[in-house]
mmCIF file of C-alpha atoms in Angstrom:
data_model
loop_
_atom_site.group_PDB
_atom_site.id
_atom_site.type_symbol
_atom_site.label_atom_id
_atom_site.label_comp_id
_atom_site.label_asym_id
_atom_site.label_seq_id
_atom_site.Cartn_x
_atom_site.Cartn_y
_atom_site.Cartn_z
ATOM 1 C CA MET A 1 169.827 105.047 138.456
ATOM 2 C CA LYS A 2 167.444 104.879 135.572
ATOM 3 C CA TRP A 3 164.176 106.426 134.524
ATOM 4 C CA ASN A 4 161.852 104.125 136.468
ATOM 5 C CA SER A 5 159.767 104.607 139.586
ATOM 6 C CA SER A 6 161.777 102.319 141.873
ATOM 7 C CA ASP A 7 165.013 104.153 141.005
ATOM 8 C CA VAL A 8 163.302 107.495 141.573
ATOM 9 C CA ASP A 9 162.409 106.290 145.086
ATOM 10 C CA LEU A 10 166.092 105.454 145.638
ATOM 11 C CA TYR A 11 167.088 108.812 144.182
ATOM 12 C CA ASN A 12 164.778 110.661 146.576
ATOM 13 C CA GLN A 13 166.369 108.834 149.519
ATOM 14 C CA SER A 14 169.962 109.627 148.475
ATOM 15 C CA LYS A 15 169.812 112.654 146.169
ATOM 16 C CA GLU A 16 172.747 114.364 147.881
ATOM 17 C CA TYR A 17 175.052 111.758 146.289
ATOM 18 C CA ILE A 18 173.538 111.776 142.802
ATOM 19 C CA ASP A 19 174.678 114.952 141.130
ATOM 20 C CA THR A 20 174.978 113.997 137.461
ATOM 21 C CA ALA A 21 172.290 113.617 134.812
ATOM 22 C CA ILE A 22 173.174 111.584 131.714
ATOM 23 C CA ILE A 23 171.078 112.086 128.577
ATOM 24 C CA PRO A 24 171.792 109.969 125.496
ATOM 25 C CA LEU A 25 171.116 111.859 122.253
ATOM 26 C CA ILE A 26 169.712 109.799 119.396
ATOM 27 C CA SER A 27 169.297 111.266 115.920
ATOM 28 C CA VAL A 28 166.529 109.912 113.719
ATOM 29 C CA SER A 29 166.607 109.813 109.939
ATOM 30 C CA VAL A 30 165.288 107.378 107.356
ATOM 31 C CA ASP A 31 167.370 108.616 104.430
ATOM 32 C CA SER A 32 170.117 106.681 102.680
ATOM 33 C CA ASP A 33 172.150 106.466 105.935
ATOM 34 C CA PHE A 34 169.240 104.888 107.834
ATOM 35 C CA LYS A 35 171.215 101.879 109.068
ATOM 36 C CA HIS A 36 174.231 103.982 110.031
ATOM 37 C CA THR A 37 171.980 106.379 111.960
ATOM 38 C CA VAL A 38 170.378 103.468 113.813
ATOM 39 C CA SER A 39 173.810 101.981 114.535
ATOM 40 C CA LYS A 40 175.010 105.266 116.099
ATOM 41 C CA GLY A 41 171.926 105.394 118.297
ATOM 42 C CA GLU A 42 172.363 101.775 119.342
ATOM 43 C CA PHE A 43 175.989 102.466 120.272
ATOM 44 C CA ILE A 44 175.111 105.505 122.413
ATOM 45 C CA SER A 45 172.360 103.529 124.144
ATOM 46 C CA LEU A 46 174.764 100.718 125.023
ATOM 47 C CA VAL A 47 177.419 103.131 126.291
ATOM 48 C CA SER A 48 174.853 105.039 128.374
ATOM 49 C CA THR A 49 173.470 101.882 129.950
ATOM 50 C CA GLU A 50 176.931 100.610 130.830
ATOM 51 C CA LEU A 51 177.959 103.997 132.211
ATOM 52 C CA GLU A 52 174.894 104.034 134.455
ATOM 53 C CA ARG A 53 175.634 100.484 135.601
ATOM 54 C CA GLN A 54 179.189 101.391 136.597
ATOM 55 C CA LEU A 55 178.251 104.680 138.245
ATOM 56 C CA LYS A 56 174.975 103.700 139.873
ATOM 57 C CA GLY A 57 174.521 105.854 142.940
ATOM 58 C CA ARG A 58 176.286 108.839 141.358
ATOM 59 C CA VAL A 59 174.454 109.356 138.060
ATOM 60 C CA PHE A 60 170.861 109.338 136.882
ATOM 61 C CA LEU A 61 170.255 108.056 133.340
ATOM 62 C CA PHE A 62 167.398 109.845 131.605
ATOM 63 C CA PRO A 63 165.515 108.462 128.607
ATOM 64 C CA SER A 64 167.134 109.083 125.260
ATOM 65 C CA PHE A 65 166.457 112.443 123.679
ATOM 66 C CA SER A 66 165.472 111.644 120.100
ATOM 67 C CA TYR A 67 165.462 114.308 117.419
ATOM 68 C CA LEU A 68 165.208 114.539 113.654
ATOM 69 C CA GLN A 69 168.695 114.646 112.204
ATOM 70 C CA ASN A 70 168.000 117.777 110.166
ATOM 71 C CA ALA A 71 166.091 119.647 112.875
ATOM 72 C CA SER A 72 167.276 123.188 113.410
ATOM 73 C CA THR A 73 166.110 123.551 117.019
ATOM 74 C CA VAL A 74 168.147 120.769 118.659
ATOM 75 C CA ALA A 75 170.730 123.077 120.259
ATOM 76 C CA ASP A 76 167.959 125.250 121.727
ATOM 77 C CA ASP A 77 166.101 122.177 122.984
ATOM 78 C CA LEU A 78 169.246 120.844 124.668
ATOM 79 C CA SER A 79 169.837 124.194 126.307
ATOM 80 C CA LYS A 80 166.315 124.059 127.754
ATOM 81 C CA TRP A 81 166.882 120.493 128.952
ATOM 82 C CA ALA A 82 170.141 121.492 130.632
ATOM 83 C CA GLU A 83 168.505 124.476 132.288
ATOM 84 C CA GLU A 84 165.642 122.339 133.595
ATOM 85 C CA LEU A 85 167.842 119.493 134.825
ATOM 86 C CA GLN A 86 170.309 121.797 136.552
ATOM 87 C CA ARG A 87 167.579 122.667 139.006
ATOM 88 C CA GLU A 88 168.141 119.189 140.433
ATOM 89 C CA PHE A 89 171.560 118.040 139.155
ATOM 90 C CA LYS A 90 174.892 119.811 139.391
ATOM 91 C CA HIS A 91 176.217 118.206 136.180
ATOM 92 C CA VAL A 92 174.280 117.600 132.968
ATOM 93 C CA ILE A 93 175.992 115.364 130.427
ATOM 94 C CA PHE A 94 174.746 114.751 126.894
ATOM 95 C CA LEU A 95 176.178 111.726 125.044
ATOM 96 C CA THR A 96 176.102 111.604 121.255
ATOM 97 C CA SER A 97 177.690 110.071 118.166
ATOM 98 C CA ASP A 98 176.193 112.728 115.904
ATOM 99 C CA GLU A 99 178.982 114.632 114.155
ATOM 100 C CA LYS A 100 176.645 117.492 113.208
ATOM 101 C CA LEU A 101 175.676 118.025 116.813
ATOM 102 C CA LYS A 102 179.310 118.012 117.889
ATOM 103 C CA ASP A 103 180.243 120.560 115.223
ATOM 104 C CA SER A 104 177.338 122.875 116.061
ATOM 105 C CA GLY A 105 178.256 123.065 119.720
ATOM 106 C CA GLY A 106 175.180 121.044 120.662
ATOM 107 C CA ALA A 107 174.853 122.191 124.252
ATOM 108 C CA ASP A 108 175.590 125.528 125.794
ATOM 109 C CA GLN A 109 177.439 126.332 128.986
ATOM 110 C CA ASN A 110 174.685 124.710 131.057
ATOM 111 C CA GLY A 111 175.374 121.202 129.788
ATOM 112 C CA GLN A 112 178.368 119.259 128.626
ATOM 113 C CA LEU A 113 178.263 117.461 125.292
ATOM 114 C CA ILE A 114 180.430 114.370 125.010
ATOM 115 C CA TRP A 115 180.855 113.129 121.462
ATOM 116 C CA LEU A 116 181.881 109.520 120.907
ATOM 117 C CA PRO A 117 182.851 108.057 117.558
ATOM 118 C CA SER A 118 180.345 105.369 116.714
ATOM 119 C CA MET A 119 181.554 101.804 116.499
ATOM 120 C CA PRO A 120 179.608 99.386 114.275
ATOM 121 C CA LEU A 121 178.987 96.628 116.807
ATOM 122 C CA GLU A 122 176.693 94.549 114.627
ATOM 123 C CA HIS A 123 179.262 92.011 113.411
ATOM 124 C CA MET A 124 181.655 92.014 116.374
ATOM 125 C CA ASP A 125 181.969 89.144 118.774
ATOM 126 C CA ASP A 126 180.829 89.798 122.343
ATOM 127 C CA GLN A 127 184.315 89.972 123.821
ATOM 128 C CA LEU A 128 185.434 92.666 121.373
ATOM 129 C CA LYS A 129 182.185 94.609 121.949
ATOM 130 C CA ARG A 130 182.766 94.589 125.698
ATOM 131 C CA LYS A 131 186.367 95.758 125.221
ATOM 132 C CA LEU A 132 185.365 98.634 122.931
ATOM 133 C CA LEU A 133 182.543 99.694 125.245
ATOM 134 C CA GLN A 134 184.859 99.583 128.246
ATOM 135 C CA ASP A 135 187.417 101.753 126.425
ATOM 136 C CA GLN A 136 184.718 104.334 125.718
ATOM 137 C CA ILE A 137 183.469 104.201 129.318
ATOM 138 C CA GLU A 138 186.982 104.836 130.621
ATOM 139 C CA GLN A 139 187.281 107.947 128.450
ATOM 140 C CA ILE A 140 183.934 109.244 129.692
ATOM 141 C CA LEU A 141 184.907 108.471 133.285
ATOM 142 C CA ASN A 142 188.016 110.615 132.890
ATOM 143 C CA ILE A 143 185.887 113.508 131.618
ATOM 144 C CA LEU A 144 183.396 113.066 134.456
ATOM 145 C CA LEU A 145 186.135 112.878 137.086
ATOM 146 C CA GLN A 146 187.620 116.142 135.816
ATOM 147 C CA SER A 147 184.192 117.754 135.900
ATOM 148 C CA TRP A 148 183.469 116.445 139.396
ATOM 149 C CA ASN A 149 186.867 117.554 140.694
ATOM 150 C CA LYS A 150 186.292 121.122 139.481
ATOM 151 C CA SER A 151 183.257 121.460 141.706
#
């Protein structure tokens, strides 16, 4: 389910089955790595959308959380997001390709940060893109299944 009013209606009808919030994390910077930063965000957006498509009815995809790449308050902001979302969702998952966020811990015990290495999809043919995305989705599914099985 996605961040739109019709999916929220569906969520309200079947919220006992939807226990996982997915939040894509997108860093923003216009420095010399501008294109690389955009590429990482594009990759996370594609992975998040595909993950929601495959797990519709179990996960709720929130809008991307965008932040300035050099911001010092991102970890605190994510902690607040996790705290807020855990009022409604048992699992809060943040998806990122930002190495700095991964290294800083990114989310506290309230949320789970999943770091994915970014793949430059710009010049790949569609079949290879789908294969790479599916490989990433399978890895995330394994993490989610372990998390779901613990609870």
